[in-house]
Coordinates of C-alpha atoms in Angstrom, one line a residue:
Chain A
M1 CA 122.8 123.3 155.5
S2 CA 122.2 125.2 158.8
H3 CA 118.4 124.9 158.6
T4 CA 118.6 121.1 158.7
D5 CA 120.5 121.2 161.9
P6 CA 118.5 119.9 164.9
P7 CA 116.4 122.5 166.7
V8 CA 116.8 123.1 170.4
V9 CA 115.3 119.9 171.9
P10 CA 117.6 116.9 171.4
G11 CA 116.3 113.6 170.3
T12 CA 116.7 111.4 167.4
H13 CA 113.1 111.8 166.1
V14 CA 112.0 114.7 164.1
I15 CA 108.3 113.6 164.3
R16 CA 106.6 111.2 166.5
V17 CA 103.1 110.1 165.6
R18 CA 100.9 108.4 168.2
G19 CA 97.4 107.0 167.9
L20 CA 96.1 108.9 164.9
R21 CA 92.5 108.2 164.2
K22 CA 90.2 109.7 161.7
S23 CA 86.9 108.8 160.1
F24 CA 85.0 110.4 157.2
G25 CA 81.4 109.6 158.2
D26 CA 81.2 105.9 158.8
N27 CA 84.4 105.3 157.0
Q28 CA 87.3 104.8 159.5
V29 CA 90.3 105.7 157.5
L30 CA 92.9 105.9 160.3
N31 CA 92.6 103.4 163.1
G32 CA 95.4 104.2 165.5
I33 CA 98.6 105.0 163.6
D34 CA 102.0 105.1 165.3
F35 CA 105.3 105.8 163.8
E36 CA 108.2 108.1 164.0
V37 CA 110.7 109.7 161.6
R38 CA 114.3 109.9 162.5
R39 CA 116.3 113.0 161.7
G40 CA 117.6 112.6 158.2
G41 CA 115.5 109.6 157.8
V42 CA 113.4 108.7 154.7
V43 CA 110.2 106.9 155.4
A44 CA 108.2 105.5 152.6
L45 CA 104.5 104.9 153.3
I46 CA 103.1 102.2 151.0
G47 CA 99.9 100.3 150.9
P48 CA 96.8 99.7 148.8
S49 CA 94.6 102.7 147.8
G50 CA 92.3 103.5 150.6
S51 CA 94.7 102.3 153.2
G52 CA 94.9 105.8 154.7
K53 CA 98.5 106.6 153.8
T54 CA 97.8 109.9 152.1
T55 CA 95.6 110.9 155.1
V56 CA 98.5 110.2 157.4
L57 CA 100.7 112.4 155.3
R58 CA 98.1 115.2 155.1
S59 CA 97.7 115.0 158.9
L60 CA 101.4 115.8 159.4
N61 CA 100.8 119.1 157.4
G62 CA 97.4 119.9 158.9
L63 CA 95.7 119.5 155.6
A64 CA 93.7 116.7 157.2
V65 CA 92.8 117.1 160.9
P66 CA 92.6 113.7 162.6
D67 CA 89.9 113.0 165.3
D68 CA 92.4 111.7 167.8
G69 CA 96.1 111.2 168.3
T70 CA 99.2 113.3 168.7
V71 CA 101.9 114.6 166.4
T72 CA 105.1 115.7 168.3
F73 CA 108.0 117.5 166.7
S74 CA 111.5 117.5 168.1
N75 CA 111.3 121.2 168.8
G76 CA 108.7 120.6 171.4
L77 CA 105.6 121.3 169.3
E78 CA 102.9 118.8 170.2
I79 CA 99.6 118.8 168.5
D80 CA 96.9 116.9 170.3
F81 CA 94.0 116.1 168.0
S82 CA 91.7 114.8 170.7
S83 CA 90.5 118.4 171.3
P84 CA 89.9 121.1 168.6
V85 CA 93.1 122.4 167.1
S86 CA 93.6 126.1 167.3
K87 CA 94.6 128.1 164.2
R88 CA 97.9 128.9 165.9
D89 CA 98.7 125.3 166.3
L90 CA 97.7 124.5 162.8
L91 CA 100.0 127.2 161.4
A92 CA 102.8 126.0 163.8
L93 CA 102.3 122.5 162.5
R94 CA 102.5 123.7 158.8
D95 CA 105.6 125.7 159.7
R96 CA 107.5 122.4 160.4
S97 CA 106.8 120.7 157.1
A98 CA 106.2 121.3 153.5
M99 CA 104.1 119.2 151.1
V100 CA 104.9 118.2 147.5
F101 CA 101.6 117.3 145.8
Q102 CA 100.6 114.6 143.4
H103 CA 99.2 117.3 141.0
Y104 CA 102.0 119.8 141.8
N105 CA 99.4 122.5 142.7
L106 CA 101.7 125.3 141.5
F107 CA 100.1 128.8 141.5
P108 CA 99.2 129.2 137.8
H109 CA 99.1 133.0 138.0
K110 CA 102.7 133.3 139.3
T111 CA 105.9 132.6 137.6
V112 CA 108.2 129.8 138.7
L113 CA 110.3 132.3 140.8
Q114 CA 107.2 133.9 142.3
N115 CA 105.8 130.4 143.2
I116 CA 109.0 129.7 145.1
I117 CA 109.5 132.9 147.0
E118 CA 105.8 133.4 147.9
G119 CA 106.1 131.4 151.2
P120 CA 109.5 132.7 152.2
V121 CA 108.6 136.4 151.5
Q122 CA 104.9 136.5 152.4
V123 CA 104.9 134.1 155.3
Q124 CA 108.4 133.9 156.7
K125 CA 109.0 137.6 156.0
R126 CA 112.4 137.0 154.4
R127 CA 113.9 139.7 152.1
V128 CA 112.9 139.4 148.5
A129 CA 116.6 139.6 147.3
E130 CA 117.7 136.9 149.7
A131 CA 114.7 134.6 148.9
T132 CA 115.3 135.1 145.1
A133 CA 119.0 134.2 145.4
E134 CA 118.1 131.1 147.3
A135 CA 115.4 130.2 144.8
E136 CA 117.7 130.6 141.9
S137 CA 120.3 128.4 143.4
L138 CA 117.7 125.7 144.1
L139 CA 116.4 126.0 140.6
Q140 CA 119.9 125.5 139.3
R141 CA 120.2 122.3 141.3
V142 CA 117.1 120.8 139.8
G143 CA 118.2 121.9 136.3
L144 CA 115.5 124.6 135.8
A145 CA 117.5 127.8 136.1
D146 CA 116.3 128.9 132.7
K147 CA 112.6 128.5 133.7
R148 CA 112.8 131.2 136.4
D149 CA 110.3 133.5 134.6
A150 CA 108.1 130.9 133.0
Y151 CA 104.5 130.3 134.0
P152 CA 103.6 126.8 135.2
F153 CA 101.5 126.1 132.0
E154 CA 104.7 126.5 130.0
L155 CA 106.4 123.6 131.8
S156 CA 106.1 119.8 131.4
G157 CA 104.7 117.8 134.3
G158 CA 108.2 116.7 135.4
Q159 CA 109.4 120.3 135.4
Q160 CA 106.3 121.5 137.3
Q161 CA 106.9 118.8 139.9
R162 CA 110.5 119.8 140.3
V163 CA 109.4 123.4 140.9
G164 CA 106.9 122.0 143.4
I165 CA 109.9 120.4 145.2
V166 CA 111.9 123.6 145.1
R167 CA 108.9 125.5 146.5
A168 CA 108.8 123.1 149.4
L169 CA 112.6 123.3 149.9
A170 CA 112.6 127.1 149.9
L171 CA 110.5 127.0 153.1
R172 CA 113.4 125.3 154.9
P173 CA 111.1 122.8 156.6
D174 CA 112.2 120.2 159.1
V175 CA 110.4 117.5 157.0
L176 CA 109.5 117.2 153.4
L177 CA 106.3 115.4 152.7
F178 CA 105.7 113.8 149.3
D179 CA 102.2 112.7 148.2
E180 CA 102.6 110.3 145.4
P181 CA 104.9 112.8 143.6
T182 CA 105.2 110.9 140.4
S183 CA 101.7 109.4 140.0
A184 CA 100.5 112.1 137.7
L185 CA 103.6 112.1 135.5
D186 CA 104.2 110.5 132.1
P187 CA 106.4 107.5 132.6
E188 CA 109.4 109.0 130.8
L189 CA 109.3 112.0 133.2
V190 CA 109.3 110.0 136.4
G191 CA 113.0 109.5 136.5
D192 CA 114.0 113.1 136.7
V193 CA 111.7 113.7 139.7
L194 CA 112.8 110.6 141.5
T195 CA 116.5 111.5 141.0
V196 CA 115.9 114.8 142.6
I197 CA 114.1 113.2 145.6
K198 CA 116.9 110.6 146.0
E199 CA 119.5 113.4 146.0
L200 CA 117.6 115.2 148.7
G201 CA 117.6 112.0 150.8
D202 CA 121.3 111.6 150.3
E203 CA 121.8 115.2 151.4
G204 CA 120.2 114.4 154.7
W205 CA 116.7 115.9 154.3
T206 CA 114.1 114.2 156.5
M207 CA 111.3 113.0 154.2
V208 CA 108.1 111.1 154.3
I209 CA 107.0 109.8 151.0
V210 CA 103.7 108.2 150.0
T211 CA 104.5 106.3 146.8
H212 CA 103.5 103.5 144.5
E213 CA 107.0 103.2 143.2
L214 CA 108.2 100.2 145.2
A215 CA 111.6 100.0 143.4
F216 CA 112.1 103.7 144.3
A217 CA 111.0 103.2 147.9
R218 CA 113.6 100.4 148.2
Q219 CA 116.3 102.7 146.8
V220 CA 115.6 105.9 148.7
A221 CA 113.9 104.9 151.9
D222 CA 115.6 103.7 155.0
E223 CA 112.3 102.6 156.5
V224 CA 109.1 101.3 154.8
V225 CA 105.8 101.5 156.6
F226 CA 103.1 99.3 155.1
M227 CA 99.6 100.4 155.8
D228 CA 96.3 98.7 155.2
G229 CA 92.8 99.4 156.4
G230 CA 93.9 102.4 158.5
V231 CA 96.6 100.6 160.5
V232 CA 100.3 100.0 160.2
V233 CA 100.6 96.4 159.3
E234 CA 104.3 96.3 159.5
R235 CA 107.4 98.5 159.2
G236 CA 111.1 98.0 158.8
A237 CA 114.0 98.2 156.5
P238 CA 113.1 98.2 152.8
G239 CA 115.1 95.0 152.3
D240 CA 112.9 93.3 154.9
I241 CA 109.5 94.7 154.2
L242 CA 109.7 94.7 150.4
V243 CA 111.5 91.4 150.0
N244 CA 110.8 89.2 153.0
P245 CA 107.6 90.6 154.6
R246 CA 106.4 88.8 157.7
E247 CA 102.7 89.6 157.4
E248 CA 100.4 87.9 155.1
R249 CA 98.7 91.1 154.0
T250 CA 102.0 92.6 153.0
K251 CA 102.8 89.5 151.0
Q252 CA 99.5 89.7 149.2
F253 CA 100.0 93.4 148.4
L254 CA 103.5 93.0 147.1
H255 CA 102.4 90.0 145.0
R256 CA 99.5 92.0 143.5
V257 CA 101.8 94.9 142.7
L258 CA 104.7 92.9 141.4
H259 CA 102.8 90.3 139.5
P260 CA 99.6 92.0 138.4
F261 CA 98.8 89.4 135.8
D262 CA 98.9 86.3 138.0
Chain B
M1 CA 62.5 176.3 111.4
E2 CA 65.4 174.3 112.5
S3 CA 66.1 170.9 110.8
Q4 CA 66.1 167.6 112.7
W5 CA 69.9 167.4 112.1
D6 CA 70.4 170.7 113.8
L7 CA 68.4 169.6 116.8
A8 CA 70.2 166.3 116.9
W9 CA 73.5 168.1 116.8
R10 CA 72.6 170.8 119.4
S11 CA 71.2 168.2 121.8
L12 CA 74.2 166.0 121.6
G13 CA 76.1 168.5 123.9
P14 CA 73.6 168.2 126.9
I15 CA 73.2 164.5 126.4
I16 CA 76.9 163.8 126.4
G17 CA 77.1 166.2 129.3
G18 CA 74.5 164.1 131.1
A19 CA 76.6 161.0 130.4
I20 CA 79.8 162.6 131.7
G21 CA 78.3 164.4 134.6
G22 CA 75.7 161.8 135.5
T23 CA 75.6 158.3 133.9
I24 CA 79.3 157.5 134.0
P25 CA 80.2 158.7 137.6
L26 CA 76.9 157.2 138.8
A27 CA 77.8 153.8 137.3
L28 CA 81.4 153.9 138.3
T29 CA 80.8 154.8 141.9
S30 CA 77.9 152.4 142.3
F31 CA 80.0 149.6 140.7
V32 CA 83.0 150.0 142.9
L33 CA 80.9 150.2 146.0
G34 CA 78.8 147.3 144.7
L35 CA 81.9 145.1 144.2
I36 CA 83.0 145.8 147.8
I37 CA 79.6 144.7 149.0
A38 CA 79.6 141.8 146.6
L39 CA 83.0 140.5 147.9
A40 CA 81.8 140.8 151.5
V41 CA 78.5 139.0 150.7
A42 CA 80.3 136.3 148.7
L43 CA 82.7 135.6 151.6
A44 CA 79.8 135.6 154.0
R45 CA 77.9 133.1 151.9
L46 CA 81.0 130.8 151.8
S47 CA 81.5 131.2 155.5
R48 CA 81.0 128.3 157.9
V49 CA 79.1 130.5 160.3
P50 CA 75.4 129.8 159.7
V51 CA 74.2 133.3 160.6
L52 CA 76.6 134.9 158.1
S53 CA 75.8 132.6 155.2
G54 CA 72.1 132.8 156.0
A55 CA 72.1 136.6 156.1
A56 CA 74.0 136.7 152.8
R57 CA 71.6 134.3 151.2
V58 CA 68.6 136.4 152.2
Y59 CA 70.3 139.6 150.9
V60 CA 71.0 138.0 147.5
S61 CA 67.5 136.6 147.3
V62 CA 65.8 140.0 148.1
I63 CA 68.0 142.0 145.7
R64 CA 67.5 139.5 142.8
G65 CA 63.9 138.9 143.6
T66 CA 62.7 142.5 143.5
P67 CA 62.8 145.1 140.6
L68 CA 65.6 147.6 140.7
L69 CA 63.0 150.4 140.1
V70 CA 61.1 149.3 143.2
Q71 CA 64.4 149.3 145.2
L72 CA 65.1 152.8 143.9
F73 CA 61.7 154.1 144.8
V74 CA 61.7 152.5 148.3
I75 CA 65.0 154.3 149.1
F76 CA 64.0 157.7 147.5
Y77 CA 60.2 157.9 148.0
G78 CA 59.7 155.3 150.7
L79 CA 62.2 156.1 153.4
P80 CA 61.1 159.7 153.9
S81 CA 57.9 158.4 155.5
L82 CA 60.2 156.7 158.1
G83 CA 61.9 160.1 158.6
V84 CA 64.9 159.2 156.5
T85 CA 65.3 161.6 153.6
I86 CA 68.1 160.9 151.1
E87 CA 69.0 163.2 148.3
P88 CA 68.6 161.9 144.7
W89 CA 72.3 161.2 144.0
P90 CA 73.1 159.3 147.2
S91 CA 69.7 157.5 146.8
A92 CA 70.7 156.3 143.3
I93 CA 74.2 155.3 144.4
I94 CA 72.9 153.3 147.4
A95 CA 70.2 151.5 145.3
F96 CA 72.6 150.7 142.4
A97 CA 75.4 149.6 144.7
L98 CA 73.1 147.3 146.7
N99 CA 71.8 145.9 143.5
V100 CA 75.3 145.2 142.0
G101 CA 76.2 143.8 145.4
G102 CA 73.5 141.2 145.1
Y103 CA 74.3 140.1 141.6
A104 CA 78.1 140.3 141.7
A105 CA 78.1 138.4 144.9
E106 CA 77.0 135.3 143.1
V107 CA 79.5 135.8 140.4
I108 CA 82.4 136.2 142.9
R109 CA 81.2 133.3 144.9
A110 CA 81.1 131.0 141.9
A111 CA 84.6 132.3 140.8
I112 CA 86.1 131.5 144.2
L113 CA 84.6 128.1 144.1
S114 CA 86.0 127.5 140.6
V115 CA 89.5 127.7 141.9
P116 CA 90.7 124.1 142.6
Q117 CA 90.9 123.0 146.2
G118 CA 94.5 122.1 145.7
Q119 CA 95.3 125.9 145.4
W120 CA 94.0 126.4 149.0
E121 CA 96.1 123.4 150.1
A122 CA 99.2 124.7 148.4
G123 CA 98.7 128.1 150.1
H124 CA 98.3 126.3 153.5
T125 CA 101.4 124.2 153.0
I126 CA 103.6 127.2 152.4
G127 CA 102.3 128.5 155.7
M128 CA 99.6 130.9 154.7
S129 CA 96.5 131.5 156.8
R130 CA 93.1 131.3 155.1
V131 CA 92.9 135.1 154.7
L132 CA 96.4 135.3 153.1
T133 CA 95.7 132.4 150.8
L134 CA 92.4 134.0 149.8
R135 CA 94.1 137.3 149.0
R136 CA 97.3 136.2 147.4
I137 CA 96.3 132.9 145.7
I138 CA 92.5 132.4 145.3
L139 CA 91.2 135.9 144.5
P140 CA 93.7 136.6 141.7
Q141 CA 92.6 133.4 140.0
A142 CA 89.0 134.1 140.7
A143 CA 89.3 137.5 139.2
R144 CA 90.2 136.1 135.9
V145 CA 87.1 133.9 135.8
S146 CA 84.8 136.7 136.9
V147 CA 85.8 139.4 134.5
P148 CA 83.3 138.4 131.7
P149 CA 80.3 138.1 134.0
L150 CA 81.2 141.2 136.0
S151 CA 81.6 143.1 132.7
N152 CA 78.0 142.0 131.9
T153 CA 76.9 143.3 135.3
F154 CA 78.7 146.6 134.7
I155 CA 77.2 147.1 131.2
S156 CA 73.7 146.4 132.6
L157 CA 74.4 148.9 135.3
V158 CA 75.3 151.6 132.9
K159 CA 72.0 151.2 131.2
D160 CA 70.1 150.8 134.4
T161 CA 71.3 154.2 135.6
S162 CA 68.7 155.6 133.2
L163 CA 66.2 154.7 136.0
A164 CA 67.8 157.4 138.1
S165 CA 66.0 159.9 135.9
L166 CA 62.9 158.9 137.7
I167 CA 64.2 160.1 141.0
L168 CA 65.4 163.4 139.5
V169 CA 69.0 162.7 139.0
T170 CA 70.3 164.6 136.0
E171 CA 71.9 162.0 133.7
L172 CA 72.0 161.1 130.1
F173 CA 68.4 160.0 129.7
R174 CA 66.9 162.8 131.7
E175 CA 68.7 165.3 129.5
A176 CA 67.3 163.6 126.4
Q177 CA 63.8 163.4 128.0
Q178 CA 63.7 167.1 128.8
I179 CA 64.8 168.2 125.3
A180 CA 62.3 165.8 123.8
T181 CA 59.5 167.3 125.8
F182 CA 60.3 170.9 124.8
S183 CA 60.9 170.1 121.2
N184 CA 58.3 167.4 120.8
E185 CA 60.8 165.3 118.9
F186 CA 60.5 162.1 120.9
M187 CA 61.7 159.7 118.3
L188 CA 64.8 161.7 117.5
L189 CA 65.9 162.3 121.0
Y190 CA 65.3 158.8 122.4
V191 CA 67.1 157.2 119.5
E192 CA 69.9 159.7 120.0
A193 CA 70.1 158.7 123.7
A194 CA 70.1 155.0 122.7
V195 CA 73.0 155.6 120.4
V196 CA 75.0 157.3 123.1
Y197 CA 74.4 154.4 125.5
W198 CA 75.4 152.0 122.8
V199 CA 78.7 153.8 122.2
I200 CA 79.5 153.9 125.9
C201 CA 78.9 150.1 126.0
L202 CA 81.1 149.5 123.0
V203 CA 83.9 151.3 124.7
L204 CA 83.3 149.2 127.8
S205 CA 83.3 146.0 125.8
S206 CA 86.7 146.8 124.3
G207 CA 87.9 147.6 127.8
Q208 CA 86.8 144.1 128.9
N209 CA 88.9 142.6 126.1
V210 CA 92.0 144.4 127.3
I211 CA 91.5 143.2 130.9
E212 CA 90.8 139.7 129.8
K213 CA 94.0 139.6 127.7
R214 CA 96.0 140.9 130.5
L215 CA 94.6 138.3 133.0
D216 CA 95.0 135.5 130.4
R217 CA 98.7 135.8 130.1
Y218 CA 99.3 132.9 132.4
V219 CA 96.9 130.5 130.8
A220 CA 97.7 128.0 128.0
H221 CA 96.0 128.9 124.7

């Protein structure tokens, strides 16, 4: 798809994150985070709750504003959080990425279609007919073409989350951000959503995924970043990090997750 | 000698005339203006600018902490001594609009706060500014929550417009009062006025139901 083509500035990284720091009061949640996301890459952020992984993700979308550090996009946009971020920069930052939320956060007063075309039409000023056609084909792809005119309350959690993904896709972002996309779902609905995300990865979408689903991370990610206590403890290929981690903290985390009853 | 029924029947014309020519337009105009004030005050109270939220807080406190009748008298009988003379109708509209503004501001503020934070974030992630998110995402959802309490405010206002009779506005109650004085049939005329107010409020309540049904179409039942 044309919109996933690299923007003007060459470079293999879509996002480069340097030195992100943030504290809420006395609580230092991010303590100098560095990582980058390759074009077409899928990065899984894993770690215990409170490790700061969701805050990192939210920082990429300007939903959390770090106290320090930079986020640089391959199109040249650089946000430096060491000084107050202007509204323009915040909107520019959000323009590059789109978030899929744990609790979907669909607009309850709008139909599925209206949810999807809201951003393209109201923000990106695309024509309603064009945005609608694209929304319909995206809905078709996630198997929800017949839900076009339904309201969110009429959908199951898994269906709502697939609409959430389509809403993000419709914005044609450089990067898709997923914040624990299956944590709020009933177990039997998780599979549908994970399948959709995996297909997007295979199609070449650049994605950052905060997840507890380690098996899924192993399948879909090409890099796993393990965070704990506001720092990146280690990162690497899923086969290394999730199977043969070097760091003791990673080993402990994996052991707790994989063998909860030991 | 004319019977009580005749008098009741003959006075119905002027009383309903007072409702149509006075009470209803007075209530509608003040309510619409009051809602505009209320939205502005609610947003000011939610603002992060201390001067704005402080001013809004004081406004709400003054309006809610003083009797409507006193507010009305200050505007109509008080201001002339400062050289500001306002006719009865505009005085009444100003007083009622300011009053609605104070009460409805709290309703609207609470309704805005009742919309989950995730809705703001969803608006932001699709690229919307705060203002656009407020207008397209938050306010429509807040509207649904605020219809029942705002209907209360409106119904109270309709009845409160009877106070305007005290600053010489010709409306429902003043018509009834005048006929009562001439005919000496106070009980009859005041009960008749009460019934007409009640009927107006019944109509308004059913209007409220229609609006609530319409806004509830996207909510699970």
